[in-house]
PDB file of C-alpha atoms in Angstrom:
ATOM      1  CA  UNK A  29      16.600  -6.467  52.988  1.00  0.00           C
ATOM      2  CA  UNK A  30      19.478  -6.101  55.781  1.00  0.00           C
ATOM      3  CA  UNK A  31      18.835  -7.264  59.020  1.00  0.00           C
ATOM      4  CA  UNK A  32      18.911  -5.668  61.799  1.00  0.00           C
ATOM      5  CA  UNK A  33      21.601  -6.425  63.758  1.00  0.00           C
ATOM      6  CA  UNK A  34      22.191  -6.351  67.911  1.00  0.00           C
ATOM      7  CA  UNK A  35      25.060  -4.401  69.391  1.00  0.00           C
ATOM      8  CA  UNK A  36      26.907  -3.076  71.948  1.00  0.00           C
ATOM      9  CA  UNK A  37      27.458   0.697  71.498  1.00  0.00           C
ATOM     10  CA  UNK A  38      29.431   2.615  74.281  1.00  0.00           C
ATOM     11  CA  UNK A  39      28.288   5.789  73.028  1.00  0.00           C
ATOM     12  CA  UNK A  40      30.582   9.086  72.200  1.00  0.00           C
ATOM     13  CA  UNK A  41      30.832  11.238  69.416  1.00  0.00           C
ATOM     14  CA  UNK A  42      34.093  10.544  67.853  1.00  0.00           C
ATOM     15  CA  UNK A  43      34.861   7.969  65.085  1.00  0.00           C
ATOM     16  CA  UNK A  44      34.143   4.655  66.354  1.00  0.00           C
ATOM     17  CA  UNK A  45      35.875   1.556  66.275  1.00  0.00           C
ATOM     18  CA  UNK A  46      33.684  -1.095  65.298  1.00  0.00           C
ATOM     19  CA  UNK A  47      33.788  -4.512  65.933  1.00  0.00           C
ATOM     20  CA  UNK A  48      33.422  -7.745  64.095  1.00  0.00           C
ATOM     21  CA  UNK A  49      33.740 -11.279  65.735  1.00  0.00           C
ATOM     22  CA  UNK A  50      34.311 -14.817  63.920  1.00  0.00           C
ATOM     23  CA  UNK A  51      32.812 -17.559  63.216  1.00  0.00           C
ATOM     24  CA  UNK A  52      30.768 -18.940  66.251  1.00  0.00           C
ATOM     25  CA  UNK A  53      31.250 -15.771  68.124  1.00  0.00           C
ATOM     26  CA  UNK A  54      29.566 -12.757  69.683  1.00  0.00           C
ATOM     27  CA  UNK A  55      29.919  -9.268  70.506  1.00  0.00           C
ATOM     28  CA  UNK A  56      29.513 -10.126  74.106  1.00  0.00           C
ATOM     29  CA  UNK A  57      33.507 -11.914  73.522  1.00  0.00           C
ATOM     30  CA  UNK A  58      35.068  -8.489  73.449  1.00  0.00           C
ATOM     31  CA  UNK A  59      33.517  -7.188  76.186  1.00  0.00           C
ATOM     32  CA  UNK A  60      37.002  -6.671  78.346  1.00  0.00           C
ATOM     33  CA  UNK A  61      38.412  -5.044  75.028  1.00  0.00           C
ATOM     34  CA  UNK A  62      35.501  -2.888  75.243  1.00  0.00           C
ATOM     35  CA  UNK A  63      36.280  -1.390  78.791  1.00  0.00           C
ATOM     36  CA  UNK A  64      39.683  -0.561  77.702  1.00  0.00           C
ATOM     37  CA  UNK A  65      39.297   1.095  74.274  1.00  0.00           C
ATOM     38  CA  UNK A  66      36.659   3.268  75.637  1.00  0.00           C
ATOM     39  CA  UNK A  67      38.778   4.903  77.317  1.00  0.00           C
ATOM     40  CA  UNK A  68      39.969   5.869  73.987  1.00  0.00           C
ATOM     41  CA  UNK A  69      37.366   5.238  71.517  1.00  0.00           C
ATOM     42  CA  UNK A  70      33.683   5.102  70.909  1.00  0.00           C
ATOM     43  CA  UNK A  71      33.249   1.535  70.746  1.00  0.00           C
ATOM     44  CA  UNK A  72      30.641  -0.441  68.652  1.00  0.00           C
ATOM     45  CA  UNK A  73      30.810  -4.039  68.619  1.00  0.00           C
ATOM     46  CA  UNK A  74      28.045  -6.364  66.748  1.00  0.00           C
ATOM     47  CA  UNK A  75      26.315  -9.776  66.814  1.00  0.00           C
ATOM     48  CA  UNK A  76      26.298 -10.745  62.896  1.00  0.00           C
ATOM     49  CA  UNK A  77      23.505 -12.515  61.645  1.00  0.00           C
ATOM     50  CA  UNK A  78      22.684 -16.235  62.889  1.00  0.00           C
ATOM     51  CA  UNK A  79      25.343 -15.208  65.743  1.00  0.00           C
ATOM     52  CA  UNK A  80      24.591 -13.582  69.489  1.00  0.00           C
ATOM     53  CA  UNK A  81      21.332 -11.916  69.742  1.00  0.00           C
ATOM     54  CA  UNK A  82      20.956 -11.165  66.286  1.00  0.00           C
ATOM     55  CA  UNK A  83      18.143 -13.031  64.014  1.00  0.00           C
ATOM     56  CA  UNK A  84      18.503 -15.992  63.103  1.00  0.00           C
ATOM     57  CA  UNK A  85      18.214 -15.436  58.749  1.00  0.00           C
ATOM     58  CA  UNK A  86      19.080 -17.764  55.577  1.00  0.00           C
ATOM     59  CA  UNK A  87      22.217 -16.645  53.578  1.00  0.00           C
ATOM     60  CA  UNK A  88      25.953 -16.030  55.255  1.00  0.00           C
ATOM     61  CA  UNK A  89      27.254 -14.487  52.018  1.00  0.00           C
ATOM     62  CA  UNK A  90      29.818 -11.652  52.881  1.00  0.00           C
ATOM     63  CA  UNK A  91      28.005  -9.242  50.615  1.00  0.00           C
ATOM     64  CA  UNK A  92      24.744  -9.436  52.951  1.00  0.00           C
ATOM     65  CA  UNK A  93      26.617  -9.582  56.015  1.00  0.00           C
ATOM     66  CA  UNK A  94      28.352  -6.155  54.878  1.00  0.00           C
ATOM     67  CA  UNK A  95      24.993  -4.781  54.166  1.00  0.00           C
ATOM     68  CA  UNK A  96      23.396  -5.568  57.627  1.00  0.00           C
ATOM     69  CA  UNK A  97      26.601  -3.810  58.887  1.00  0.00           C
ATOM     70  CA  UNK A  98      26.408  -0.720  56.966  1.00  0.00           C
ATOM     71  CA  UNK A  99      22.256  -0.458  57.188  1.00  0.00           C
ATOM     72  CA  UNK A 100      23.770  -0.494  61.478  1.00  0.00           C
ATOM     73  CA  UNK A 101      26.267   2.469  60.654  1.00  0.00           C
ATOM     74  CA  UNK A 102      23.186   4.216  58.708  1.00  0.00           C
ATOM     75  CA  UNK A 103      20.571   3.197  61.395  1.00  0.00           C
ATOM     76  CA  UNK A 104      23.831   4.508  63.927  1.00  0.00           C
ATOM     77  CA  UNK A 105      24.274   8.111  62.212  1.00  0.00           C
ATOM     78  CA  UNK A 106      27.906   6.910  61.467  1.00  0.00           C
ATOM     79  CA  UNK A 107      29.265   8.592  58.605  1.00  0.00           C
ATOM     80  CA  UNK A 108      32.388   6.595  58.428  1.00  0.00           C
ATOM     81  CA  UNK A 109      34.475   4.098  61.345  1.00  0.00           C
ATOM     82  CA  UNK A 110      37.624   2.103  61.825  1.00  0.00           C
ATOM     83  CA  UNK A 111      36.347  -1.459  61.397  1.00  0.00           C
ATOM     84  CA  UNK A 112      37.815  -4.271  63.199  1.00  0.00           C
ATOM     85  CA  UNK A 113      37.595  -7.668  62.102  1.00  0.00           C
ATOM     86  CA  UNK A 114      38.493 -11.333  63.311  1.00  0.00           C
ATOM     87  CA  UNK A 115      38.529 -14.297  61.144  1.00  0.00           C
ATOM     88  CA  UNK A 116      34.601 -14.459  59.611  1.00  0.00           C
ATOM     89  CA  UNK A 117      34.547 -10.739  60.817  1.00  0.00           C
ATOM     90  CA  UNK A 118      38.156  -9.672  59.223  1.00  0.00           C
ATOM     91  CA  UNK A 119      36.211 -10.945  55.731  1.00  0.00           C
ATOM     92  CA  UNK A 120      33.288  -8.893  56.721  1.00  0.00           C
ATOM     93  CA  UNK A 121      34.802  -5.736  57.363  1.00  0.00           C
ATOM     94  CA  UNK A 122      37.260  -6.238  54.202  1.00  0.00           C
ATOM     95  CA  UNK A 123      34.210  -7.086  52.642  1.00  0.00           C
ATOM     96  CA  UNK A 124      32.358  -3.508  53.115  1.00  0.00           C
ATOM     97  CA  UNK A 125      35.912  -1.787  52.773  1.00  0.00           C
ATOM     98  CA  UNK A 126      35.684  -3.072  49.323  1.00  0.00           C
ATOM     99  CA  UNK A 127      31.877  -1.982  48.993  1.00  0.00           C
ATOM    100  CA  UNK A 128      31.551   1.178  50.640  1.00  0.00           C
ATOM    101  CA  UNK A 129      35.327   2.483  51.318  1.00  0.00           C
ATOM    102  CA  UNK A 130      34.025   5.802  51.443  1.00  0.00           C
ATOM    103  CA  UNK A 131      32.701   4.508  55.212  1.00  0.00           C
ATOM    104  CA  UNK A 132      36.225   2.992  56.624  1.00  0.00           C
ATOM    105  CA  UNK A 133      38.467   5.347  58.009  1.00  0.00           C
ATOM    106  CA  UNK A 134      40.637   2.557  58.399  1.00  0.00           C
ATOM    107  CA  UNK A 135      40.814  -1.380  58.417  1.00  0.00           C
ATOM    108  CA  UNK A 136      41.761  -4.043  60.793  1.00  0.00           C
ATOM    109  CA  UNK A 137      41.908  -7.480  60.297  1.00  0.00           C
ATOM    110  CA  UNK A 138      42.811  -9.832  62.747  1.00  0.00           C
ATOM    111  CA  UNK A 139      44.252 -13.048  61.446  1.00  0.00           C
ATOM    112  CA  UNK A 140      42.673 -13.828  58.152  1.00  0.00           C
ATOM    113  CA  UNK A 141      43.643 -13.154  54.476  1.00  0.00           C
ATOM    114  CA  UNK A 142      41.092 -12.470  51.933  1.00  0.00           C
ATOM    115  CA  UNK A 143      41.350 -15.967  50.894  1.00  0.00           C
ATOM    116  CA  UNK A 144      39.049 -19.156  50.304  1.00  0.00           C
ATOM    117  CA  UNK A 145      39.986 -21.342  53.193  1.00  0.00           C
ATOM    118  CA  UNK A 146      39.420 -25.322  53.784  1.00  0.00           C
ATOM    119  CA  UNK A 147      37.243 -27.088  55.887  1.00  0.00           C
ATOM    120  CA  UNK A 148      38.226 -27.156  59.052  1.00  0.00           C
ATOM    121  CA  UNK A 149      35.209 -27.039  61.641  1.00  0.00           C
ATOM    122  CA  UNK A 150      33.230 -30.644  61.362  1.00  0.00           C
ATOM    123  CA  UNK A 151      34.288 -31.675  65.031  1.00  0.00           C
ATOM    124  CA  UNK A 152      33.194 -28.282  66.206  1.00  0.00           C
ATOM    125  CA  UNK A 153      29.763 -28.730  64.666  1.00  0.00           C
ATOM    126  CA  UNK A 154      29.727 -32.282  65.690  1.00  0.00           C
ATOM    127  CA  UNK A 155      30.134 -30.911  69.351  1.00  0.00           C
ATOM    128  CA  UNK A 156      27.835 -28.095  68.871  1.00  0.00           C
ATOM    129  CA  UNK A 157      24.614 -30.864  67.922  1.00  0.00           C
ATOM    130  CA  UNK A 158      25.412 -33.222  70.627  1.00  0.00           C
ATOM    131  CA  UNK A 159      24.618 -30.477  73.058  1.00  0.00           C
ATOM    132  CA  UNK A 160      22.077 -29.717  70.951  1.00  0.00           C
ATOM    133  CA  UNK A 161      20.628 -33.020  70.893  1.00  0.00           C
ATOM    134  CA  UNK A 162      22.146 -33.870  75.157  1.00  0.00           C
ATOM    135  CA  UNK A 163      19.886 -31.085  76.360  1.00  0.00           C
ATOM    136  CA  UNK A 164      22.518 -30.549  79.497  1.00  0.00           C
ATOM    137  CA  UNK A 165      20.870 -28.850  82.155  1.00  0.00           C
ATOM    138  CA  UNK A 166      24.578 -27.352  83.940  1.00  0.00           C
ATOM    139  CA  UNK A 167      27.566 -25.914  82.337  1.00  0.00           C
ATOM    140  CA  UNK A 168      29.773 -29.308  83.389  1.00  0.00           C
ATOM    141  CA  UNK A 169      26.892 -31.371  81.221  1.00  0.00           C
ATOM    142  CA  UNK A 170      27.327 -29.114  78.526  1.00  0.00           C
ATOM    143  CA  UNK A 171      31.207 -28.897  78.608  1.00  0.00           C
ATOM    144  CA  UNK A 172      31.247 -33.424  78.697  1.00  0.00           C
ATOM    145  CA  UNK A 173      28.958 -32.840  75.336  1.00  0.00           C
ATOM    146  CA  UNK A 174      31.343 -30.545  73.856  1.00  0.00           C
ATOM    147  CA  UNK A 175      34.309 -32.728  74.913  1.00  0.00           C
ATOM    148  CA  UNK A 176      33.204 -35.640  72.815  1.00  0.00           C
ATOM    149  CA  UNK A 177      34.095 -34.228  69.660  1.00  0.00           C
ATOM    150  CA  UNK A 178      36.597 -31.252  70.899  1.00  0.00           C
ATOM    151  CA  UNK A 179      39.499 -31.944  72.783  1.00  0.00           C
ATOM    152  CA  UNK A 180      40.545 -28.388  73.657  1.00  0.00           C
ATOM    153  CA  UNK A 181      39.673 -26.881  76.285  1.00  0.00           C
ATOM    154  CA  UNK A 182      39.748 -23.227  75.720  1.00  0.00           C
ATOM    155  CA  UNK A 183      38.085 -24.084  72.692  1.00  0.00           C
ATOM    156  CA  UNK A 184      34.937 -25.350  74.365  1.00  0.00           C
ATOM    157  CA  UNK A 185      34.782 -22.361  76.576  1.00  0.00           C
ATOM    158  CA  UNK A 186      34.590 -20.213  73.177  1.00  0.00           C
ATOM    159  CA  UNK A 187      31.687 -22.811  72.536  1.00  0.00           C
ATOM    160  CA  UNK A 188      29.769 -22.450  75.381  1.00  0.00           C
ATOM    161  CA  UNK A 189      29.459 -18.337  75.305  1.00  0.00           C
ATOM    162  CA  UNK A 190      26.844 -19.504  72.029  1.00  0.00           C
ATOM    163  CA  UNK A 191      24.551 -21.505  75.830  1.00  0.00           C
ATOM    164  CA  UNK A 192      21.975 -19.893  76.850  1.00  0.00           C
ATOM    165  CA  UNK A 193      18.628 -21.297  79.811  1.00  0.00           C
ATOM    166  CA  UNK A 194      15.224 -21.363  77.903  1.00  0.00           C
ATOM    167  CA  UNK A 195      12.417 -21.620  80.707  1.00  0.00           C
ATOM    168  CA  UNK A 196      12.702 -25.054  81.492  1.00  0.00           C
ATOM    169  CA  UNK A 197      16.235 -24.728  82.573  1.00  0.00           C
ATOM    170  CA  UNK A 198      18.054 -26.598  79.478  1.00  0.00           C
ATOM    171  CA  UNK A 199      20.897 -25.146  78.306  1.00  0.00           C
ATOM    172  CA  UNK A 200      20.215 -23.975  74.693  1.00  0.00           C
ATOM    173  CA  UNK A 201      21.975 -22.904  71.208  1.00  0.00           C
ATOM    174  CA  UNK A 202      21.723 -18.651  70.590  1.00  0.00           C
ATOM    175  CA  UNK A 203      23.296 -19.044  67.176  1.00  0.00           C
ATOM    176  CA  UNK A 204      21.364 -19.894  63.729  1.00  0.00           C
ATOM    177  CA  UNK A 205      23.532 -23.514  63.553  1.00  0.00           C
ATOM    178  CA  UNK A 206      21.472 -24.785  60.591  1.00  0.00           C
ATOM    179  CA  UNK A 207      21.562 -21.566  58.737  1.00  0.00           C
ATOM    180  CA  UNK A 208      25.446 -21.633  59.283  1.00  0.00           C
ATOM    181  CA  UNK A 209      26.086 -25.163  58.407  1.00  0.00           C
ATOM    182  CA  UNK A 210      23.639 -24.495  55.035  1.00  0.00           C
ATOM    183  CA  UNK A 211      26.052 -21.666  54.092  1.00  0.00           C
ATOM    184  CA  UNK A 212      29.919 -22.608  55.578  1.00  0.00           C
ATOM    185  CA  UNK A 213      31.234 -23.653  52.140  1.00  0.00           C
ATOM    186  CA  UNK A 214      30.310 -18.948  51.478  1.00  0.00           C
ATOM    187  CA  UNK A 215      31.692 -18.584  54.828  1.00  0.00           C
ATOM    188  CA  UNK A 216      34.910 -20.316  54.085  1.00  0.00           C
ATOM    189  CA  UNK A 217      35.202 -18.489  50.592  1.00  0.00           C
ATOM    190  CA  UNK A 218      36.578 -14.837  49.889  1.00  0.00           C
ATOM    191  CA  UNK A 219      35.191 -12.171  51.139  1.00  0.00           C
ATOM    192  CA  UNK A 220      32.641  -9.966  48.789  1.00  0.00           C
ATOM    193  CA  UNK A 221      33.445  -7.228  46.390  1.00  0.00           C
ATOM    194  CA  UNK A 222      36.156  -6.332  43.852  1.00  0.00           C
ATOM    195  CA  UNK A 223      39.203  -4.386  43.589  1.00  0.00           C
ATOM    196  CA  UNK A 224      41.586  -3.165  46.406  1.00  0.00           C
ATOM    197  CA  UNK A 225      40.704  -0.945  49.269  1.00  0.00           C
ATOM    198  CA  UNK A 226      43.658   1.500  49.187  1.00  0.00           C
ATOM    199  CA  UNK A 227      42.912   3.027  52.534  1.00  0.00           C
ATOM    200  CA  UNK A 228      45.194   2.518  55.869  1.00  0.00           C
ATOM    201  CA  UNK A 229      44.860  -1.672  56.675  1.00  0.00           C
ATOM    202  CA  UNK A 230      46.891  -3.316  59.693  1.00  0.00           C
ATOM    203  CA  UNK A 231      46.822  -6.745  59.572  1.00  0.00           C
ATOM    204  CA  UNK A 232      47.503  -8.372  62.361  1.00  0.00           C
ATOM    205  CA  UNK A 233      48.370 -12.080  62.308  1.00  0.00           C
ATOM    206  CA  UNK A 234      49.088 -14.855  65.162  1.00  0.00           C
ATOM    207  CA  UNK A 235      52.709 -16.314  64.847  1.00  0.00           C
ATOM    208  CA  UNK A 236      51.179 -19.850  65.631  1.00  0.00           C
ATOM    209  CA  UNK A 237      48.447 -19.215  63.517  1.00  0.00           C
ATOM    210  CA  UNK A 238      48.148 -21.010  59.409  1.00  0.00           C
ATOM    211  CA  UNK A 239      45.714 -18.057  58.867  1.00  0.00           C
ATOM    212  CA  UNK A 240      48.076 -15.739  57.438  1.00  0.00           C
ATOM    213  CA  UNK A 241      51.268 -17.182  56.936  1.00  0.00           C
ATOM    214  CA  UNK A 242      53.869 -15.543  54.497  1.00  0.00           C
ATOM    215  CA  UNK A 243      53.329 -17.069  51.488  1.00  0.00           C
ATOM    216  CA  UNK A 244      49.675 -15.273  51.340  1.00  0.00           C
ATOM    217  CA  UNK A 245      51.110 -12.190  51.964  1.00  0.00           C
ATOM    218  CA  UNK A 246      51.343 -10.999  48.057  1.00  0.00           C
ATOM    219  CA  UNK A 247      47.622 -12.385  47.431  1.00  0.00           C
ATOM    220  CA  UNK A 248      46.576 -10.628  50.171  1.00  0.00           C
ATOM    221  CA  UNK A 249      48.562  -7.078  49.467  1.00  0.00           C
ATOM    222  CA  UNK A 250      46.587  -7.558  45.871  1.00  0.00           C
ATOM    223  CA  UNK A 251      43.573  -6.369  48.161  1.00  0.00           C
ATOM    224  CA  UNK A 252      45.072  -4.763  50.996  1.00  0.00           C
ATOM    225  CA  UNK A 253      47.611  -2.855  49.452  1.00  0.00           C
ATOM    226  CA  UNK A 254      48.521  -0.193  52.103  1.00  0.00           C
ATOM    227  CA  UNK A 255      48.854  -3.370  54.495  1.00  0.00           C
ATOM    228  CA  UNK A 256      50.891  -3.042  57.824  1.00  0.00           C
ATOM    229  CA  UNK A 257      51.486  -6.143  59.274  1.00  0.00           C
ATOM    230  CA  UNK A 258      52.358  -7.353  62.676  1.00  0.00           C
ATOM    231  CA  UNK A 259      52.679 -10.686  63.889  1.00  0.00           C
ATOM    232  CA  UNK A 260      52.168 -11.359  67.722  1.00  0.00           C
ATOM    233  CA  UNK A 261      52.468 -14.123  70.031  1.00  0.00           C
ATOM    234  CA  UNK A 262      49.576 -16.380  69.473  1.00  0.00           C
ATOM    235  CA  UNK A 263      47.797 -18.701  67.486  1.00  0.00           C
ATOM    236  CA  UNK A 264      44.445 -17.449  65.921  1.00  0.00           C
ATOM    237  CA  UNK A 265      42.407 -16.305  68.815  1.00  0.00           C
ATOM    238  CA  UNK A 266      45.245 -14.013  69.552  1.00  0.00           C
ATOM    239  CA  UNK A 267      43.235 -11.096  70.693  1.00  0.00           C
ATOM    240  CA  UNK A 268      42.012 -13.992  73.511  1.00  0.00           C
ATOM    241  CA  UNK A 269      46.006 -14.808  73.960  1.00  0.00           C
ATOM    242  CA  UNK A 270      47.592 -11.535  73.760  1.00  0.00           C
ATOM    243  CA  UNK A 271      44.917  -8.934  75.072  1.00  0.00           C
ATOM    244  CA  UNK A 272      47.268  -6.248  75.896  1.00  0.00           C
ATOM    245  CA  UNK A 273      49.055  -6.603  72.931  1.00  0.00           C
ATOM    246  CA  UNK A 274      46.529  -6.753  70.445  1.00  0.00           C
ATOM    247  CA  UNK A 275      45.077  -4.003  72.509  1.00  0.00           C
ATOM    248  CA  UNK A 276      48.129  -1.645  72.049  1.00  0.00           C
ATOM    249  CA  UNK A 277      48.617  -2.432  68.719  1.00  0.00           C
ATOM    250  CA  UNK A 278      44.516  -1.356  67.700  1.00  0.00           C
ATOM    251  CA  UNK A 279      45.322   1.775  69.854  1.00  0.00           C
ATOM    252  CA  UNK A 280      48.799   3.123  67.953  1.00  0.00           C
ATOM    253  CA  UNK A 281      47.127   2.124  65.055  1.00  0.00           C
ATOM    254  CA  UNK A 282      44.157   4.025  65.085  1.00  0.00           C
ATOM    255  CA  UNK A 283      46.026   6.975  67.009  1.00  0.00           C
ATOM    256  CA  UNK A 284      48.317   7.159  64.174  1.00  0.00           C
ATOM    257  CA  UNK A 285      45.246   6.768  61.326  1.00  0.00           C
ATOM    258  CA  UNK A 286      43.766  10.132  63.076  1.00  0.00           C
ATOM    259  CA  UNK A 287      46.796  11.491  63.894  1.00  0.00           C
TER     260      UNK A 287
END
């Protein structure tokens, strides 16, 4: 049974361009994309399960998070969209390319390959439980937590948009942690499905980034084949780094796609 996910929808009648965040992230992080591509575009973009305001559910497999996005599109009336994706969400929406291709008018996938990747996030969930477990009641409590265990600043910012005040004025956890850290070792795998999706994919990759670095460029054309990709500026949060960029490139790209 899919579940029912949260959204942000900015309403229109064209195709829309849906959006997928990453790991630990919401739809509430694109929100400045989201005033600019409306201009443009019907805009959809969506809390995943365990993430944002969606529920918090067992299971992170890519096949069920593809489901709870197409049971949106169906609850949605969307026939078919151009699917964004970053990181966790690039594997999502390659995931339900795969699935149900009839759906994607095109692809986007912003700096991931449809690769198993290492692990790579124990100091973030280290951080994540000692503010868990520290209970701060102000932003500059929860940012000392997070600092324990993460050096990076911009990267506890990202952390903190998952705080939110329960009654008694602690600053709490949105996202389903436990379900997440049951299922990373599906989360870091390859997305779900089989086969290629032959329809019109940009890929676009962070030049600082080890997401999508040369060498996995044939493994990922094996799925991707109609794959354009452009590298910008940035490490792997590059639509964070490189706004307008990463804005104009989603813009040609989809201009071009309905061209």
């Amino acid at each position: 049974m899919p579940t029912e996910l949260h959204y942000i929808d900015t309403g229109g009648d064209a195709i829309p361009l849906v959006v997928v965040h990453g790991l630990l992230g919401s739809a509430d992080n694109w929100r400045s994309h989201l005033k600019q591509w409306q201009r443009r575009h019907r805009v959809i973009a969506v809390d995943l399960r365990n993430h944002g305001r969606s529920p918090h559910v067992a299971g992170m497999g890519y096949d069920a998070m593809a489901e709870d996005l197409l049971a949106l599109l169906d609850r949605l009336g969307v026939a078919r969209a151009h699917l964004l994706g970053h990181s966790m969400g690039g594997k999502v929406a390659i995931s339900l390319a795969r699935l149900a291709p009839s759906r994607v008018a095109s692809l986007i996938v912003a700096d991931i390959a449809p690769l198993a990747y290492g692990h790579d996030h124990d100091s973030v969930f280290a951080a994540l439980r000692r503010v868990e477990d520290g209970q701060p009641t102000n932003r500059r409590e929860a940012d000392a937590l997070l600092a324990e265990h993460v050096e990076e600043s911009a990267v506890r910012l990202f952390l903190a948009t998952n705080l939110e005040r329960d009654d008694q004025g602690i600053l709490r956890l949105r996202i389903g942690l436990d379900e997440i850290q049951e299922d990373y070792e599906t989360i870091m795998g390859e997305p779900a499905g089989e086969g290629a999706f032959d329809g019109p994919t940009l890929v676009l990759r962070g030049a600082h980034s080890r997401y999508v670095t040369d060498e996995m460029l044939p493994a990922l054309r094996e799925v991707l084949p109609r794959a354009e990709v452009e590298t910008l500026e940035a490490g792997h949060w590059l639509h964070a780094e490189q706004p307008a960029a990463f804005q104009a490139a989603v813009n040609a790209f989809v201009e071009r796609v309905e061209g």
